[in-house]
Short mmCIF file of C-alpha atoms in Angstrom, two decimals:
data_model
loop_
_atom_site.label_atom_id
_atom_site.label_comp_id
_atom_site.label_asym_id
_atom_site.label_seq_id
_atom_site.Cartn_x
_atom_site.Cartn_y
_atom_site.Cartn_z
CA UNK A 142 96.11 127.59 87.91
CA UNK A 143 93.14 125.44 88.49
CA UNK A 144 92.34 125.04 92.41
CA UNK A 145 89.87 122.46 93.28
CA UNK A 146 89.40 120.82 96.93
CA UNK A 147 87.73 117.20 97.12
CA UNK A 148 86.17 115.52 100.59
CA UNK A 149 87.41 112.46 101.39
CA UNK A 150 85.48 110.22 103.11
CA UNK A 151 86.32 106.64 103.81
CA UNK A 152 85.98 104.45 106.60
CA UNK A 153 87.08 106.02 109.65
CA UNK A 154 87.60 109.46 108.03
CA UNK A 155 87.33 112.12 110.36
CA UNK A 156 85.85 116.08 109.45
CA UNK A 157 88.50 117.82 107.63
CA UNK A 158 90.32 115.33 105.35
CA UNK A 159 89.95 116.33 101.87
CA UNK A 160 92.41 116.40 98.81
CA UNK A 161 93.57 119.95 97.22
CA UNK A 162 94.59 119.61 93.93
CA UNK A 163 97.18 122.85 91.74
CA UNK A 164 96.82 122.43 88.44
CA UNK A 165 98.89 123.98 85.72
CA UNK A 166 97.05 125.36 83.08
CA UNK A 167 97.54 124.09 79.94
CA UNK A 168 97.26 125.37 76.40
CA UNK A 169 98.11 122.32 74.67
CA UNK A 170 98.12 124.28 71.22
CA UNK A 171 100.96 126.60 72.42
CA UNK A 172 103.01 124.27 74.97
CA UNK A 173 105.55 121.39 74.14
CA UNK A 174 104.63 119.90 77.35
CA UNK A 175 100.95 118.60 76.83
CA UNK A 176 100.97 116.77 80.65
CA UNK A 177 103.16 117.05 83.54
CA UNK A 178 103.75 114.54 86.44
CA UNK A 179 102.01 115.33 89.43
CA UNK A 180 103.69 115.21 92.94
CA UNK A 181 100.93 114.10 95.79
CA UNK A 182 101.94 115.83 99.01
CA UNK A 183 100.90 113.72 102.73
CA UNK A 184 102.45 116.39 105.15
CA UNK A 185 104.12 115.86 108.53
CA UNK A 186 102.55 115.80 112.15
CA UNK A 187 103.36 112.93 114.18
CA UNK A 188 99.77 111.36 112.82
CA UNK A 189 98.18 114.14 115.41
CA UNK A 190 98.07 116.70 112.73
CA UNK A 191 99.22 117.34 108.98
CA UNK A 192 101.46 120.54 109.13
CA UNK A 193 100.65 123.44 106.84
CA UNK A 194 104.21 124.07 106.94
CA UNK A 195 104.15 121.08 104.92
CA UNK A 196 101.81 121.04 102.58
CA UNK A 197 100.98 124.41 100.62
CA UNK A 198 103.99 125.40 100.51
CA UNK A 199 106.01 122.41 98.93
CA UNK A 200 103.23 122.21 96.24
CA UNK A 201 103.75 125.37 95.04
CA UNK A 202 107.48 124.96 94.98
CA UNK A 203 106.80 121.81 92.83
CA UNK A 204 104.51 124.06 90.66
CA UNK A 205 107.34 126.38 90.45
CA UNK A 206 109.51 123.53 88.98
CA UNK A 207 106.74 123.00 86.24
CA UNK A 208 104.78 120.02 87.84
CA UNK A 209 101.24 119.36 89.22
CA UNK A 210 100.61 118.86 92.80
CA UNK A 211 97.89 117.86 95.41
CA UNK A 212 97.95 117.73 99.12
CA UNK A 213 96.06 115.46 100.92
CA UNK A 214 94.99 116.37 104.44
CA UNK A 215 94.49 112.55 105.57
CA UNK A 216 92.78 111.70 109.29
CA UNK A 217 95.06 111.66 111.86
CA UNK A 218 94.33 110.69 115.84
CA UNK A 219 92.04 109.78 117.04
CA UNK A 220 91.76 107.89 113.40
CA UNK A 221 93.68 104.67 113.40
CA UNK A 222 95.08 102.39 110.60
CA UNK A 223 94.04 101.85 107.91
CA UNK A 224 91.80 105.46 107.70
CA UNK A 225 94.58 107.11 106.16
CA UNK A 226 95.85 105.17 104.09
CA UNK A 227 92.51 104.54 102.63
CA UNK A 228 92.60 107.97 102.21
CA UNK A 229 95.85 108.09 100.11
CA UNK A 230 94.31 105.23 97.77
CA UNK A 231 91.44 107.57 97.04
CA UNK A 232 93.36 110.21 96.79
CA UNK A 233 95.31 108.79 93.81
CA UNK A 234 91.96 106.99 92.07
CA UNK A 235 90.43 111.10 91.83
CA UNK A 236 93.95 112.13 90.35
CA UNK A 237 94.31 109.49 87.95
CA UNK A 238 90.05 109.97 86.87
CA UNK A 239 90.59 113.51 86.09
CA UNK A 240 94.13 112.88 84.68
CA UNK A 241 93.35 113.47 81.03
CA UNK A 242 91.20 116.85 81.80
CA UNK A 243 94.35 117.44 83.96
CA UNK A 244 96.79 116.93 81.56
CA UNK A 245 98.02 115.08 84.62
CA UNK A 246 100.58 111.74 83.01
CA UNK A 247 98.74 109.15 84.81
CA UNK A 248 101.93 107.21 84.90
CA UNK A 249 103.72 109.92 86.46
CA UNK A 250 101.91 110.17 90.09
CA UNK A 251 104.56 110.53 92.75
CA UNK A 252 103.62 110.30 96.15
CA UNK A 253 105.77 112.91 98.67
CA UNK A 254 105.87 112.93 102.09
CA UNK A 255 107.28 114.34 105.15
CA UNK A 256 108.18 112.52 108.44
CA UNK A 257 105.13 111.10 109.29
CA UNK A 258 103.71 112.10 106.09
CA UNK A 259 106.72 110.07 104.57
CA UNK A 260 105.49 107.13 106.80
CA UNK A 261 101.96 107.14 105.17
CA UNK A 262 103.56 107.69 101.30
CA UNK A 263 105.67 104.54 102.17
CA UNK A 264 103.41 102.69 103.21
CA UNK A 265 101.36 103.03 99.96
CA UNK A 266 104.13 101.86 98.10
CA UNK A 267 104.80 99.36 100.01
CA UNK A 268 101.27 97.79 100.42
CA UNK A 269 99.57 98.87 97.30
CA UNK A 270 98.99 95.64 95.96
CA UNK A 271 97.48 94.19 98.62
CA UNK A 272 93.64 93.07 98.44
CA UNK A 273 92.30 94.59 101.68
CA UNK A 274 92.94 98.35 99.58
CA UNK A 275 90.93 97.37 95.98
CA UNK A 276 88.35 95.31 97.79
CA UNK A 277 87.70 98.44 99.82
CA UNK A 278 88.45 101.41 97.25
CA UNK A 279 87.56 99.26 94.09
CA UNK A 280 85.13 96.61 95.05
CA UNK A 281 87.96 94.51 92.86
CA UNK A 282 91.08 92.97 93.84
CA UNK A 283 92.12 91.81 90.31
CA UNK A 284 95.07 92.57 89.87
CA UNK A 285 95.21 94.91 86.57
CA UNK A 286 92.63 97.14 88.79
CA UNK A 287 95.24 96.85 91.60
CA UNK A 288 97.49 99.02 89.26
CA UNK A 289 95.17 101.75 89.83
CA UNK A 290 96.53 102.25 93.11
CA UNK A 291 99.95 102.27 92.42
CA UNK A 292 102.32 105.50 92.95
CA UNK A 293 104.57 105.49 90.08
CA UNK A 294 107.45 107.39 92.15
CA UNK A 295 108.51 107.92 95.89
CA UNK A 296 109.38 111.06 97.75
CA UNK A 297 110.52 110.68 101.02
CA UNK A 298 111.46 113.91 102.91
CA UNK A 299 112.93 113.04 107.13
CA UNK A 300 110.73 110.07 107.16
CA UNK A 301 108.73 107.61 109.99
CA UNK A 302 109.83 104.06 109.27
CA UNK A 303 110.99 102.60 111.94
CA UNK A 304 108.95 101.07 115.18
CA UNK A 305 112.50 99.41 116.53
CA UNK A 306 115.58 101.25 117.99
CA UNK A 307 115.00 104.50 116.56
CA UNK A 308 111.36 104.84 116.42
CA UNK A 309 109.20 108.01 116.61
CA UNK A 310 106.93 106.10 119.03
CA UNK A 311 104.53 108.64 119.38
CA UNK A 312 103.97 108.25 115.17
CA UNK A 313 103.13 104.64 115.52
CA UNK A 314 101.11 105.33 118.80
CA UNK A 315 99.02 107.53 117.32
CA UNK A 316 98.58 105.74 113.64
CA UNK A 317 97.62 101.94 115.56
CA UNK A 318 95.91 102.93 118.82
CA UNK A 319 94.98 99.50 120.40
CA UNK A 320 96.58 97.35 117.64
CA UNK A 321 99.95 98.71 118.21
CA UNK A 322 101.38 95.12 119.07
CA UNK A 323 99.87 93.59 116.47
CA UNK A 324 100.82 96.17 113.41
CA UNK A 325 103.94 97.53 114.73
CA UNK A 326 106.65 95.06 112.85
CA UNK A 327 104.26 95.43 110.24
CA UNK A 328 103.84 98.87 109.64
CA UNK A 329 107.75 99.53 110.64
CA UNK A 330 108.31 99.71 107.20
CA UNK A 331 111.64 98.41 106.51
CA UNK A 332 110.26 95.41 106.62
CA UNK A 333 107.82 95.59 103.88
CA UNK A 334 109.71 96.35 100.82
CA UNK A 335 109.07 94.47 98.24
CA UNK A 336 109.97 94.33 94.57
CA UNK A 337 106.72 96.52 93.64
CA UNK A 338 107.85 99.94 95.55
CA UNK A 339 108.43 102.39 92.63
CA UNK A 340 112.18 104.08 92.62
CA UNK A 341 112.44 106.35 95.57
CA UNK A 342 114.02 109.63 96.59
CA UNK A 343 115.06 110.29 100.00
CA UNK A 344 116.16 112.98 102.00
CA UNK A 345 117.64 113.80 105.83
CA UNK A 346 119.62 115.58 108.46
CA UNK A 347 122.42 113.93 109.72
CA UNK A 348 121.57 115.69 113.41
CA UNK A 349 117.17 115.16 113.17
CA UNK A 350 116.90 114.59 116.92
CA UNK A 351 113.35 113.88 115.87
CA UNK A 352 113.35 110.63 113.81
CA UNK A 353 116.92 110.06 113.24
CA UNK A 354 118.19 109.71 110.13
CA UNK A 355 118.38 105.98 110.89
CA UNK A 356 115.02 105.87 109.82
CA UNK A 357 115.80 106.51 106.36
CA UNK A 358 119.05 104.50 106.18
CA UNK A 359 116.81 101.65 107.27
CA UNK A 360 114.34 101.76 104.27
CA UNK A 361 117.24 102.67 101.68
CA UNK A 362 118.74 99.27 102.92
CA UNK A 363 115.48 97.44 102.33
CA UNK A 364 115.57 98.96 98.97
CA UNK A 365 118.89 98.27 97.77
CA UNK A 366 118.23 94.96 98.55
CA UNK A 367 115.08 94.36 96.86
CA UNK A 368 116.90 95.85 93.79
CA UNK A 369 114.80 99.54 94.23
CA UNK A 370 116.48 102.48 92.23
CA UNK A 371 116.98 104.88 94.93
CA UNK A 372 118.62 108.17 95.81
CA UNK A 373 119.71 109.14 99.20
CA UNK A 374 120.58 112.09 100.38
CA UNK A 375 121.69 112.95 104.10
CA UNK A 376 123.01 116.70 104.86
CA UNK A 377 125.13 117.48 107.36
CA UNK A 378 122.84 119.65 110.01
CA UNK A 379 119.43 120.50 110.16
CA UNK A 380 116.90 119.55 113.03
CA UNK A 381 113.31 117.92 112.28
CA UNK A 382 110.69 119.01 109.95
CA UNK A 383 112.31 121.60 107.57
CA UNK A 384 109.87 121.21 105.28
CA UNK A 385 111.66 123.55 102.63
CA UNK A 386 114.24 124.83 104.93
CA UNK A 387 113.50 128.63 104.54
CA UNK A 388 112.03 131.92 105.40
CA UNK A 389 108.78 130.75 103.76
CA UNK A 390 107.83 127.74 105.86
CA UNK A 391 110.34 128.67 109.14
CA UNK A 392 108.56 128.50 112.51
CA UNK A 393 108.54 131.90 114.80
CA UNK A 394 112.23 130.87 116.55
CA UNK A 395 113.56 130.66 112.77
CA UNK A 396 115.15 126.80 113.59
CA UNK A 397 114.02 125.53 110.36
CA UNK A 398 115.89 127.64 108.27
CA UNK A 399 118.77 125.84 107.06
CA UNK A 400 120.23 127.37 103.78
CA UNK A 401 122.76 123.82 103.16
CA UNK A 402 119.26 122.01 102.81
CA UNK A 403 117.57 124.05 100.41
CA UNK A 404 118.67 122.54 98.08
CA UNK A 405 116.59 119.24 98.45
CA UNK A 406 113.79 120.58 96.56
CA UNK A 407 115.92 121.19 93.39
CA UNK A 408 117.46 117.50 93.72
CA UNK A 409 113.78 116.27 93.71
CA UNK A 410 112.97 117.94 90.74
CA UNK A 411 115.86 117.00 88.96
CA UNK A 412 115.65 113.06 89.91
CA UNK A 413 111.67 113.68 89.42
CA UNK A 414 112.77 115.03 84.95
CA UNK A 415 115.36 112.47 84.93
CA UNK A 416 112.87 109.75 85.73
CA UNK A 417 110.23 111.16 83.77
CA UNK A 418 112.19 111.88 80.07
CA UNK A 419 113.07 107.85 80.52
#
C-alpha cells in the first residue's frame, strides 16, 4: 500500500487539515486491473470535528473491496464556509495530478461522506461548477478547467441536507457562523440540485434521531427530479453515525453496532463496479 499525507492549506484552513491518501499497489504487468476508482472519504462531526470513526476505517474497507481511497480531514469550527469546501476542491485537484502514478481512473473519483461529512460531499456536487471554486483553486473559471473539480460519483452515508424542518442546526451553525441567514436556503441542499450532480448512492436509518432520515429523502427527491440516477437505501433501525456499523468502529456503549446495516458497505461497492464496468 502506498500511504502518503498532504497539508491542505486554503483560505481559512485551520492546523490539522490535510488529505491521506491508500493506495493499492499496482503491478500493472501481472494485474488485469491497471487503475481502480478511488473513493474520497469527508467524515462526520457536526462541522466541530471529523470523526476517526469515520474516516480510517471506511477507507480501508473500500481498500478491502479493491478500490483506492483518501480521507480528507477538512477545517471545521471555528472555520466557516467556504474553508472546507475549498478544501474538498483541492483535495480532488492532488488526486486527479497524481492519478496516472496512482493508477487512480481519473474519471472514477467518488466523493463519500458521512452526516456532516455527507453535507460537505454534497455540496461539491452540487456547486462544483460554480466560478467562485476555479477562480480560487484554478485561477480559471473556464469551463473545461471547471471539470477538474468535478466528483464523478456520490456517496452519501446518514447525511446533513436540510436547514428546514428537520435540520441538524448545530451542522449549519457551525459550517456559516455569522452568515447563517444569508447561506442557510442555500447551503440546505435540496435546493441546489442541479442537472450536473453525478449519480448518487445513499444510505439511512429509518430511527437516526440525529438527522432524520428526512434529510436524505429530501435530496433523493431533488434528484429524481432533476433526472439524477440514484440509489436509496433506508434500514429499518440504527441510531446516528454508524459509520460501518460494527465492532471495528463501535463507540465504548457498543450503540453503533447494528449487524442489519452492515451491509451498506457491500451495496456501495457493488453500485460503485456496476457504475464503473459501464
Amino acid at each position: 500500500m502506498i500511504y502518503r499525507e498532504f497539508e491542505i492549506k486554503e483560505e481559512g484552513s485551520l492546523e490539522g487539515a490535510k488529505l491521506t491518501v491508500y493506495i493499492q499497489e499496482t503491478a500493472t504487468s501481472k494485474l488485469r486491473i491497471k487503475k481502480r476508482p478511488l473513493v474520497l472519504i469527508c467524515p462526520g462531526g457536526g462541522y466541530a470535528y471529523t470523526s476517526d470513526r469515520e474516516a480510517e476505517p471506511i477507507a480501508l474497507a473500500f481498500m478491502a473491496k479493491g478500490f483506492h481511497a483518501a480521507v480528507l480531514r477538512y477545517s471545521c469550527y471555528p472555520a466557516h464556509y467556504p474553508t472546507s469546501l475549498l478544501e474538498l476542491g483541492r483535495a480532488i485537484l492532488i488526486i486527479r495530478e497524481h492519478a496516472d502514478e496512482w493508477y487512480v481512473d481519473k474519471d472514477a473519483v467518488i466523493v463519500q461522506g458521512s452526516s456532516a461529512g455527507g453535507h460537505l460531499a454534497a455540496s461539491l456536487a452540487c456547486f462544483w461548477k460554480e466560478d467562485f471554486l476555479s477562480e480560487k483553486l484554478l485561477g480559471k473559471k473556464d469551463d473545461e478547467y471547471k471539470e477538474l473539480l468535478r466528483p464523478n460519483g456520490l456517496m452519501l452515508c446518514y447525511p446533513v441536507i436540510t436547514s428546514g424542518e428537520f435540520a441538524h442546526k448545530d451542522s449549519f451553525k457551525n459550517l456559516l457562523g455569522e452568515r447563517l441567514s444569508e447561506l442557510e436556503e442555500k447551503m440546505s441542499l435540496e435546493n441546489s440540485v442541479n442537472s450536473d450532480v453525478p449519480e448518487t448512492f445513499i444510505w439511512a436509518t429509518y430511527t437516526d434521531g440525529s438527522v432524520p432520515v428526512e434529510n436524505s429523502l429530501l435530496f433523493a427527491l431533488s434528484l429524481r427530479r432533476a433526472g439524477i440516477n440514484t440509489e436509496l437505501h433506508m434500514f429499518r433501525e440504527g441510531g446516528h453515525g454508524l459509520a460501518l456499523s460494527n465492532e471495528i468502529t463501535s463507540g465504548p456503549e457498543g450503540k453503533e453496532v447494528v449487524p442489519s446495516c452492515e451491509a451498506w458497505i457491500d451495496l456501495a461497492a457493488t453500485w460503485l463496479k456496476k457504475w464503473w464496468d459501464r
